[in-house]
Coordinates of C-alpha atoms and ligand atoms in Angstrom, one line a residue:
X1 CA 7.8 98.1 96.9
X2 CA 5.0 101.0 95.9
X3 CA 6.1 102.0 92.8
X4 CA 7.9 99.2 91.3
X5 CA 8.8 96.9 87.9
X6 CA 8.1 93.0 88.7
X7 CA 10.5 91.1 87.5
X8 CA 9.1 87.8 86.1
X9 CA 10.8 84.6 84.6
X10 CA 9.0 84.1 81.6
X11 CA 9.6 80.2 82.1
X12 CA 7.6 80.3 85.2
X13 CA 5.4 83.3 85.5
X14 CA 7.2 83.0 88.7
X15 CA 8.6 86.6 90.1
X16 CA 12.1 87.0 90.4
X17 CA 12.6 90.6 91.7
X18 CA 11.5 94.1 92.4
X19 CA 13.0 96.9 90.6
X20 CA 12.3 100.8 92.1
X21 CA 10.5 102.6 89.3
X22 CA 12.6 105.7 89.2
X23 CA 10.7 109.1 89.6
X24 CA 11.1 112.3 87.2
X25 CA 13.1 114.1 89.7
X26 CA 15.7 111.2 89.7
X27 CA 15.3 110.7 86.0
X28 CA 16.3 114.3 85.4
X29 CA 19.0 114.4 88.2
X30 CA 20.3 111.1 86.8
X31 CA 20.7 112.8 83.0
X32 CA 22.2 116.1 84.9
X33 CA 25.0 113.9 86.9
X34 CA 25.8 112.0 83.2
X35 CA 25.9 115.8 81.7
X36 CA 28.1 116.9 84.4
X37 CA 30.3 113.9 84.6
X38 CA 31.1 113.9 80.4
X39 CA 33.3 116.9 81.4
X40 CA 35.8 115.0 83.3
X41 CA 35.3 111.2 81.5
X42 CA 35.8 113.3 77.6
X43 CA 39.1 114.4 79.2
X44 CA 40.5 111.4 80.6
X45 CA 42.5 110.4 77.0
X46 CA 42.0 107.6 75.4
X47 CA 44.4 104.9 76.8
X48 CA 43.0 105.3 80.2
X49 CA 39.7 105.3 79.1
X50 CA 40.6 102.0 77.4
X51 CA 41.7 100.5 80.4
X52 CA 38.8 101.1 82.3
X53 CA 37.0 99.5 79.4
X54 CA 39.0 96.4 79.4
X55 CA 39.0 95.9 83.1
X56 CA 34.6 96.1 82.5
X57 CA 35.2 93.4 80.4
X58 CA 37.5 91.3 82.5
X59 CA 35.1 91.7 85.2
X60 CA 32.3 90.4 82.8
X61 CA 34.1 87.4 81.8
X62 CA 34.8 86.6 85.5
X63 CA 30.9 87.0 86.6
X64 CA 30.1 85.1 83.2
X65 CA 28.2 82.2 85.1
X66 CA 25.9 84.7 87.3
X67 CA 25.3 86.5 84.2
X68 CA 23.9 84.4 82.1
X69 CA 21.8 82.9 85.1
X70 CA 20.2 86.5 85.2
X71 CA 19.3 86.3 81.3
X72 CA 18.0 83.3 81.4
X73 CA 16.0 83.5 84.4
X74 CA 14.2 86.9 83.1
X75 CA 14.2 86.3 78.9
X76 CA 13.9 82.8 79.1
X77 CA 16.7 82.4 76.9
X78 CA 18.5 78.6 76.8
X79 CA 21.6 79.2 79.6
X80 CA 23.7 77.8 76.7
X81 CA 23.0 80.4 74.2
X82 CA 22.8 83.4 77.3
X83 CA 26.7 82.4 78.1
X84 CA 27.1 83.2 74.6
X85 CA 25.4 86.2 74.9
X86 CA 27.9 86.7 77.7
X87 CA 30.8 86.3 75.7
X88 CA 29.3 88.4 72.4
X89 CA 28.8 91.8 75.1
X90 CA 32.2 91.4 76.1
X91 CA 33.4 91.1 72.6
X92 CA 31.9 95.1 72.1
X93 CA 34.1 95.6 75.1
X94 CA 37.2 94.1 73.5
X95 CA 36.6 95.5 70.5
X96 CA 36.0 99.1 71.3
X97 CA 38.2 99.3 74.0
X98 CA 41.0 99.1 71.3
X99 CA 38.9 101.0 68.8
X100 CA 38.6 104.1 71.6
X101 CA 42.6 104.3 70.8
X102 CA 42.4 105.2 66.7
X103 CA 39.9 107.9 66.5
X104 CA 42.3 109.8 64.4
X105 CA 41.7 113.2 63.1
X106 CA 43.5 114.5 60.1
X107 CA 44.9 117.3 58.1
X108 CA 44.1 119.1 54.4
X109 CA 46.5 120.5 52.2
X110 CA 45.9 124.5 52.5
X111 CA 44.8 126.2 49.5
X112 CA 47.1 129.2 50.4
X113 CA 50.5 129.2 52.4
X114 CA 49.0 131.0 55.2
X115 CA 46.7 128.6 56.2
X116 CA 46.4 125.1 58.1
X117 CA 43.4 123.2 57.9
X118 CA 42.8 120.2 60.9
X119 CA 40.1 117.9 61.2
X120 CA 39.7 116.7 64.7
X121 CA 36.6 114.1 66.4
X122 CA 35.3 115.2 69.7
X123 CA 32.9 112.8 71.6
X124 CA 28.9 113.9 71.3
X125 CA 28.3 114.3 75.3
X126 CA 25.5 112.6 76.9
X127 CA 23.9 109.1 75.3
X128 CA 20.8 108.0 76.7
X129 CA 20.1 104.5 75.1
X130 CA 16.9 102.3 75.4
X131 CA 17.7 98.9 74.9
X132 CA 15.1 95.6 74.2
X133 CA 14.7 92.5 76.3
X134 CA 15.8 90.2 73.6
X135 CA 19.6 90.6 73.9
X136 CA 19.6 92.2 77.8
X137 CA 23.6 91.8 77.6
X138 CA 24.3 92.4 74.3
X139 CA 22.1 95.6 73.0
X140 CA 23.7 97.6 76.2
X141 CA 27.2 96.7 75.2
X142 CA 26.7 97.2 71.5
X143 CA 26.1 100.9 72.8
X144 CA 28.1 101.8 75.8
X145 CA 31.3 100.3 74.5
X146 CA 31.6 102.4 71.5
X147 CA 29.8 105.5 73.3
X148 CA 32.5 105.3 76.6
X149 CA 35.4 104.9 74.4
X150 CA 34.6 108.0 72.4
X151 CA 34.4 109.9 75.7
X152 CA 30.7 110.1 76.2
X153 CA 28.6 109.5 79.2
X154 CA 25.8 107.3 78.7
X155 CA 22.3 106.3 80.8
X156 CA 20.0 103.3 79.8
X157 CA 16.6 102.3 80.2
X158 CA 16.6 99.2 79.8
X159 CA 14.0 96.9 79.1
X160 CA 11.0 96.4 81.9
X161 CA 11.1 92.8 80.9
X162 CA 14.7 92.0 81.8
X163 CA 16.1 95.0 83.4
X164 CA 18.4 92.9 86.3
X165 CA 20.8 92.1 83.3
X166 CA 21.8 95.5 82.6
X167 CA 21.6 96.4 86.5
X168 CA 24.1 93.8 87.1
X169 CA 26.8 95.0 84.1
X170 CA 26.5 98.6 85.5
X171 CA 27.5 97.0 89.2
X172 CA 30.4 95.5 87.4
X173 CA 31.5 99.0 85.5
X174 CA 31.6 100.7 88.5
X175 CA 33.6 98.2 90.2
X176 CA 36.0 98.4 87.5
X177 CA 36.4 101.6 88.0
X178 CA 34.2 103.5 86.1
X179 CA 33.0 106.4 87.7
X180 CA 29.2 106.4 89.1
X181 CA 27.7 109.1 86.9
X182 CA 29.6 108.2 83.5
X183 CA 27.4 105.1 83.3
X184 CA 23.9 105.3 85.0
X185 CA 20.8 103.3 84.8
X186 CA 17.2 103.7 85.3
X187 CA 13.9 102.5 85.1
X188 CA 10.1 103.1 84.5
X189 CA 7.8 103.5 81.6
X190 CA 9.4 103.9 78.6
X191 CA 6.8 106.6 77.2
X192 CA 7.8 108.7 79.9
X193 CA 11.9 108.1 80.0
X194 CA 11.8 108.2 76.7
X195 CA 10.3 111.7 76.5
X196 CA 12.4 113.0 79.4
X197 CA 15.2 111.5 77.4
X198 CA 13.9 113.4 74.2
X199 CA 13.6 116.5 75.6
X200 CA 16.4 116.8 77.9
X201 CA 19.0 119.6 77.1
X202 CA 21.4 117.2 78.4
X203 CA 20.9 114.7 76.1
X204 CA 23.0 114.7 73.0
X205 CA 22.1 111.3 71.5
X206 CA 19.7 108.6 71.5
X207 CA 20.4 105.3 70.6
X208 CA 17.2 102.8 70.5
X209 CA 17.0 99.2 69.5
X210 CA 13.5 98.3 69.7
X211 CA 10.3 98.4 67.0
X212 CA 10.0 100.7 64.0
X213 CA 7.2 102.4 65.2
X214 CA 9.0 103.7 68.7
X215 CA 12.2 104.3 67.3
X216 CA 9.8 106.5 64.4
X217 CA 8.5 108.2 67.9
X218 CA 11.6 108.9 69.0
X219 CA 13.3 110.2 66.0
X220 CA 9.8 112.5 66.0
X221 CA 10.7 113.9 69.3
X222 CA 14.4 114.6 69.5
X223 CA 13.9 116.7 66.6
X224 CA 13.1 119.5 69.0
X225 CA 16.9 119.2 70.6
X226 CA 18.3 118.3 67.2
X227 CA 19.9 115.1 68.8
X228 CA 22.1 112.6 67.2
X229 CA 20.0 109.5 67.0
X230 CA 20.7 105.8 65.9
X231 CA 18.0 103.3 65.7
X232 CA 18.2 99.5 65.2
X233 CA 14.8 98.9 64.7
X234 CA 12.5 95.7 63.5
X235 CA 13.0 93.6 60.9
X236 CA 11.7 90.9 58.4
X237 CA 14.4 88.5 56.8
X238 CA 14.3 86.5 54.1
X239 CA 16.1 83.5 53.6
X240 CA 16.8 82.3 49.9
X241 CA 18.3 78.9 49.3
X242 CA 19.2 78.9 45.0
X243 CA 18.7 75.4 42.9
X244 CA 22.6 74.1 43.3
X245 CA 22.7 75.0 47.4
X246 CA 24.3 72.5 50.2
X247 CA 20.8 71.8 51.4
X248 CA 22.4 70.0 54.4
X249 CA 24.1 72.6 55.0
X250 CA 20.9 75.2 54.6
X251 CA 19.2 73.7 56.5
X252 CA 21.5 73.7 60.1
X253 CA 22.0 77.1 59.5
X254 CA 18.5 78.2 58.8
X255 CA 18.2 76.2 61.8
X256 CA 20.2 78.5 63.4
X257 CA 18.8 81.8 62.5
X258 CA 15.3 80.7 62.4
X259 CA 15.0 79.2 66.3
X260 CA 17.9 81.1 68.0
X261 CA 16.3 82.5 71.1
X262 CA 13.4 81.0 69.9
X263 CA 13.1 83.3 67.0
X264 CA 12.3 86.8 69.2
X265 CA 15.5 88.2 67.4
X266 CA 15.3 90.7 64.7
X267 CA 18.1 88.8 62.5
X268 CA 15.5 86.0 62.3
X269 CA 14.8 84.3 58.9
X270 CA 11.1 85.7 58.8
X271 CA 10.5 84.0 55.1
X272 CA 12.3 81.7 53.9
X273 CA 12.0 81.2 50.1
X274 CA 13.6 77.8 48.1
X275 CA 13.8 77.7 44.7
X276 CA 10.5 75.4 43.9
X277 CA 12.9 72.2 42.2
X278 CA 14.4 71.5 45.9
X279 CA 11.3 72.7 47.6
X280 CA 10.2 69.4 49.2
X281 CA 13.7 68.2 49.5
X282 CA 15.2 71.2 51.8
X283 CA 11.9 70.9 53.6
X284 CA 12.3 67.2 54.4
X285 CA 15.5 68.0 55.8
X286 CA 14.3 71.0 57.6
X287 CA 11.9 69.9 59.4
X288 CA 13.5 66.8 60.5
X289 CA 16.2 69.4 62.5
X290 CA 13.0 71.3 63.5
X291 CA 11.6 68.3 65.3
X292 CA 15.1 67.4 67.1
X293 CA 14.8 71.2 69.2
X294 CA 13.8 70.8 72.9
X295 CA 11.3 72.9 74.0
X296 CA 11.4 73.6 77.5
X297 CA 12.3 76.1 80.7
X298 CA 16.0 78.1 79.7
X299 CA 18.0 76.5 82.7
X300 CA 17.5 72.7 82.3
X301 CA 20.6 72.3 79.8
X302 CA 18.8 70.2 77.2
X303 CA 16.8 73.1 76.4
X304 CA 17.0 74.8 72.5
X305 CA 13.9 76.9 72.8
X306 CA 12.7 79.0 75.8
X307 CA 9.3 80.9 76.3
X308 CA 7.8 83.2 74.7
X309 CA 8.3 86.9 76.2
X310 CA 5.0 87.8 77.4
X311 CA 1.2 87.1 76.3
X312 CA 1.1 90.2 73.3
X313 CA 4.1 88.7 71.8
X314 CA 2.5 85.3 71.8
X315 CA -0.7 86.5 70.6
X316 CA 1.1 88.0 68.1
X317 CA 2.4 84.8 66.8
X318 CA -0.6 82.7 67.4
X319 CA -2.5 85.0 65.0
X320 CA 0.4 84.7 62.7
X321 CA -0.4 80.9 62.6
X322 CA -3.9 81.1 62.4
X323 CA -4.0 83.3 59.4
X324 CA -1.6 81.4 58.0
X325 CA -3.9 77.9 57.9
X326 CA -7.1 80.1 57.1
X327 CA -5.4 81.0 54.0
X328 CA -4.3 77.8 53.1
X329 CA -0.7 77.0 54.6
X330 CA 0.0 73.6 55.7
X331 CA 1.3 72.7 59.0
X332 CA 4.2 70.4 58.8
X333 CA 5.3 70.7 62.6
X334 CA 4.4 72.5 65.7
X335 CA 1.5 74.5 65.9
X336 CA 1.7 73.4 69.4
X337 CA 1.6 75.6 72.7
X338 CA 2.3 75.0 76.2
X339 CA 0.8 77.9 78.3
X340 CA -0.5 78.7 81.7
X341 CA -2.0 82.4 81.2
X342 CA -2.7 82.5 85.0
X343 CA 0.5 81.7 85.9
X344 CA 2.1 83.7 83.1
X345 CA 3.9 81.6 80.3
X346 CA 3.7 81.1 76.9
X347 CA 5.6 78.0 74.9
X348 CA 5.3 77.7 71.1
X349 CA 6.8 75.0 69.5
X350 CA 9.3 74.9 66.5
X351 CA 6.4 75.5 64.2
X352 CA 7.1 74.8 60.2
X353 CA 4.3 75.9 57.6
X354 CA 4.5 75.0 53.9
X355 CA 2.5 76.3 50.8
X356 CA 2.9 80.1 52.6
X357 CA 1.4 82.7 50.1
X358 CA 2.4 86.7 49.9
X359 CA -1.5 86.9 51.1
X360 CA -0.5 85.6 54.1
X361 CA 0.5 88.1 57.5
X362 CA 3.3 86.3 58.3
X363 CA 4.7 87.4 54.6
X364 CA 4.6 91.2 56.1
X365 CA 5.0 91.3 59.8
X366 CA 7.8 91.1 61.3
X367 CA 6.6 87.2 63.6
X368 CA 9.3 87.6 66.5
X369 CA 8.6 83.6 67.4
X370 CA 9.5 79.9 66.1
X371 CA 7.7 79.8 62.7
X372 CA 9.6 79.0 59.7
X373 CA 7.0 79.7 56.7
X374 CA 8.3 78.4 53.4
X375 CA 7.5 79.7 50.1
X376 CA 8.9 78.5 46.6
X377 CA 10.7 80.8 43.7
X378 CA 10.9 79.9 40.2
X379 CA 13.7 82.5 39.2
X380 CA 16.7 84.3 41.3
X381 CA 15.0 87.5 39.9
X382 CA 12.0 86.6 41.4
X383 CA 13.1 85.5 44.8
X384 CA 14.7 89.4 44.9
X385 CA 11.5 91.0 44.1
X386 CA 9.9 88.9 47.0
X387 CA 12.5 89.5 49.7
X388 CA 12.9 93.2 48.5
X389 CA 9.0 93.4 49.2
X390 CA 9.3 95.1 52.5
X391 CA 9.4 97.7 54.3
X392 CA 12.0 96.2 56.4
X393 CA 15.5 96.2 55.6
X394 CA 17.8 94.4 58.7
X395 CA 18.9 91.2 57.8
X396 CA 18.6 88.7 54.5
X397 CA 20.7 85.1 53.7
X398 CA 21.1 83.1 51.2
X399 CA 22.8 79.9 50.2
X400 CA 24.3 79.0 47.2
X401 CA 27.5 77.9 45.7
X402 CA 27.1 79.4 42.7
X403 CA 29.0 82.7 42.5
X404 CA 27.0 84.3 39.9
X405 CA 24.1 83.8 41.5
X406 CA 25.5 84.9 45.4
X407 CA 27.0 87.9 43.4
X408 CA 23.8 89.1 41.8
X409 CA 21.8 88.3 45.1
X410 CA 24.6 90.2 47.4
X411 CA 24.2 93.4 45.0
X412 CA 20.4 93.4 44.9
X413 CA 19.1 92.4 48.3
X414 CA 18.3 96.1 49.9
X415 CA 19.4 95.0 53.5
X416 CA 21.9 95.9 55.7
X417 CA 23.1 92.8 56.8
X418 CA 23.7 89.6 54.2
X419 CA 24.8 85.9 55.3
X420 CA 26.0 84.2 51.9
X421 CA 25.7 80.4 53.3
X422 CA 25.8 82.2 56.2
X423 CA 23.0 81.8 59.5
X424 CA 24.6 83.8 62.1
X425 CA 27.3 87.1 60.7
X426 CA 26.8 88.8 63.7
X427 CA 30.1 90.1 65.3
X428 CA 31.2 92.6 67.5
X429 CA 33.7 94.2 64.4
X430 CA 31.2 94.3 61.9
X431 CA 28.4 96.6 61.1
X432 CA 25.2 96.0 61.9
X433 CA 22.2 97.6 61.6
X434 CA 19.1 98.1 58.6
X435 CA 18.3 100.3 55.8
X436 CA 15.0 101.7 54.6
X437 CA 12.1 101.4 58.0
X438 CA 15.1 98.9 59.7
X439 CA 17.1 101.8 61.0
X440 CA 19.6 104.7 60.8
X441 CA 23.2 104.0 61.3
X442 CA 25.6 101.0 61.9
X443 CA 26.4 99.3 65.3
X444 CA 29.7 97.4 65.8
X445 CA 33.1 97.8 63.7
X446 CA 34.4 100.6 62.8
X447 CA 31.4 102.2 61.7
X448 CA 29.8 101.5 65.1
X449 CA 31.7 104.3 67.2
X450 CA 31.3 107.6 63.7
X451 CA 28.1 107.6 65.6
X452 CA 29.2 108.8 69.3
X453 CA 31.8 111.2 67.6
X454 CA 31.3 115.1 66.1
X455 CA 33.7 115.9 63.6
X456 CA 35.4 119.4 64.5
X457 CA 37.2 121.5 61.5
X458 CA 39.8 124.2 62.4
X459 CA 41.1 126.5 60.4
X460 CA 44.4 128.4 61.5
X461 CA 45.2 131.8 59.2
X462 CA 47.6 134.2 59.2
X463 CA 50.8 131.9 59.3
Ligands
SIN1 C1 18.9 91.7 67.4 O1 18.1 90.8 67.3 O2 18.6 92.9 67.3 C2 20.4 91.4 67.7 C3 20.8 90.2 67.1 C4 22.3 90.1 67.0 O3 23.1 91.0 67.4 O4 22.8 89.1 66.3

């Protein structure tokens, strides 16, 4: 193919498939067909839209195998925790399918007798969403469930990385019974889709997940259209375990957070900070789960961590490291690679450092890998003022047992998403998503579908 994306399995280097690179003519057609098509699909009520949801889902669950081959085979992800990703995309199915069926309206008391006053929701029109690689299934879902139910149309770019995922889920709507033009794809560079996007008339919201500094770009630009935007953007998570925690317990579920698709999620524990009396204790126990992980290619079934993305996201975290021991951090585990640049892959291994210092990068970037720095508190107050030390706002944890202590750490922490002795709170009927340079708006519950709706006020006189 001329003009095309290669599809590599980051395992392997190896390629796995040629995707056309869409051209601007297409791109443009393809956002005029979802304009077009929101007339009908905003019409069709509610039930029926609902069953066309639900019969996407069913078709998911029964493709569920050759889905999560597809993830695995272009993210790298372990095939055990890409059938869960299966499972979580259909969940934003389930979920809004049924959520599609309560966006109620409402009425006001008049303030004279002549008068009515009715609130009703209308769907936005045309979402175009860009999506990342690190949840192919899941960050498409998380967006077209709540976007079809509310009567919108919807178009993705998906990821170049891992664009066969989404491919495939689309194949499945439309078998469903979804029309063609209610739910497109299509791919190329995302500068440029994400300017026609942008600047298309058509376009009535974008929804990103992806870094701060595109989803700042993109907020930039669709301020020319006034669009509706959402944007689940990076993050930096810290991880507090208090003086009286379960540190058996901590330390699965940091575990958990920490390595889960070897740590390229934006949920990971990015500092994790112990109170300094059971410093060297959790650590012990930490590090003895960090050795157990398997490192190794997604599809062999022992497998806990999979490669690294691509070469910039491992030079990322390599540098991470490396400034790390310059400044002084200790290397307790890992700092190990296997890699193959002419071939194309990158391994890192579950890599714990100790004695980490604010000084250090990995204290302010966001490290999208499997490095668990630890860091010691004295007091709860002070453990706030570190994790609160960021421009980031996505995800923070913390374990303790002590309710004083959870309460005061749940009402301080400035993030939009807190595990009390809890690694993963992810679901499809909560909210998710960041405050401060982590985001704008919520994704999932019943927050996740205010975003896809306008609210319309009426007001009848002369009664
Ligand atoms: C993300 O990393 O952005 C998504 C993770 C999740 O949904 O739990």
């Amino acid at each position: 193919m001329t003009n095309s994306i290669k599809v590599t399995n980051p395992a392997t280097g190896e390629l796995i498939q040629e995707v056309k690179v869409n051209s601007e003519d297409e791109i443009k057609q393809a956002l005029k067909n979802g304009h077009e098509s929101f007339k009908s699909w905003s019409k069709i009520n509610a039930h029926e839209r609902s069953r066309l949801i639900d019969a996407w889902s069913q078709k998911i669950k029964e493709n569920k195998e050759e889905l999560a081959h597809i993830m695995t085979l272009e993210n790298g992800k372990p095939l055990k925790e890409a059938l869960g990703e299966v499972d979580y995309s259909a969940s934003y199915l389930d979920w809004y399918a049924e959520e599609g069926k309560r966006v109620y309206g409402r009425t006001i008391p008049a303030h004279t007798e002549s008068k009515r006053i009715i609130v009703t929701q209308q769907p936005v029109g045309l979402v175009a969403a860009i999506t990342p690689w690190n949840f192919p299934g899941a960050m498409m879902a998380r967006k077209a469930a709540p976007a079809l139910a509310a009567g919108c149309t919807f178009i993705i770019k998906p990821a170049a990385e891992t664009p066969l995922t989404a491919i495939k889920l689309i194949e499945l709507a439309h078998e469903a019974g979804i029309p063609e033009h209610v739910i497109q794809y299509v791919n190329g560079s995302g500068k440029q889709i994400g300017e026609l996007f942008t600047e298309s008339e058509y376009v009535r919201k974008i929804t990103f997940t992806g870094s701060t500094p595109v989803g700042k770009t993109l907020i930039q630009d669709s301020a020319s259209t006034i669009k509706h935007v959402s944007m689940e953007l990076g993050g930096h998570a810290p991880l507090i375990i208090a003086e009286d925690a379960d540190l058996d317990f901590a330390a699965k579920q940091t575990i958990a957070t920490k390595f889960r698709n070897a740590g390229q999620t934006c949920v990971c524990a990015n500092r994790i900070l112990v109170h300094e009396s059971i410093v060297d204790a959790f650590t012990e126990k930490f590090v003895a789960e960090a050795e157990k992980l398997k490192v190794g290619n997604g599809l062999d079934s022992e497998t806990d961590i999979g490669p690294i993305i691509n070469e910039k996201g491992f030079d990322k975290i390599v540098s991470q490291i490396n400034n790390a021991i310059e400044k002084g951090a200790q290397v307790l585990v890992g700092n190990k690679f296997d890699v193959d640049k002419e071939k194309g892959y990158f391994f890192i291994h579950p890599t714990v450092l100790k004695n980490v210092t604010a000084e250090m990068d990995i204290m302010h970037e966001e490290t999208f890998g499997p490095v668990a720095p630890i860091t010691s508190f004295k007091t709860i107050e002070e453990a706030v003022e570190i994790a609160n030390s960021t421009p980031y706002g996505l995800a923070a944890y913390f374990f303790t047992n002590n309710y004083q202590t959870g309460t005061y750490l749940h009402e301080n922490l400035d993030f939009g998403i807190v595990g009390w002795n809890d690694g993963a709170p992810s679901a499809a009927h909560a909210p998710f998503g960041g405050m401060k340079e982590s985001g704008l708006g919520r994704e999932g519950g019943l927050e996740g579908i205010e975003p896809y709706l306008e609210t319309k006020y009426l007001s009848i006189g002369n009664l």
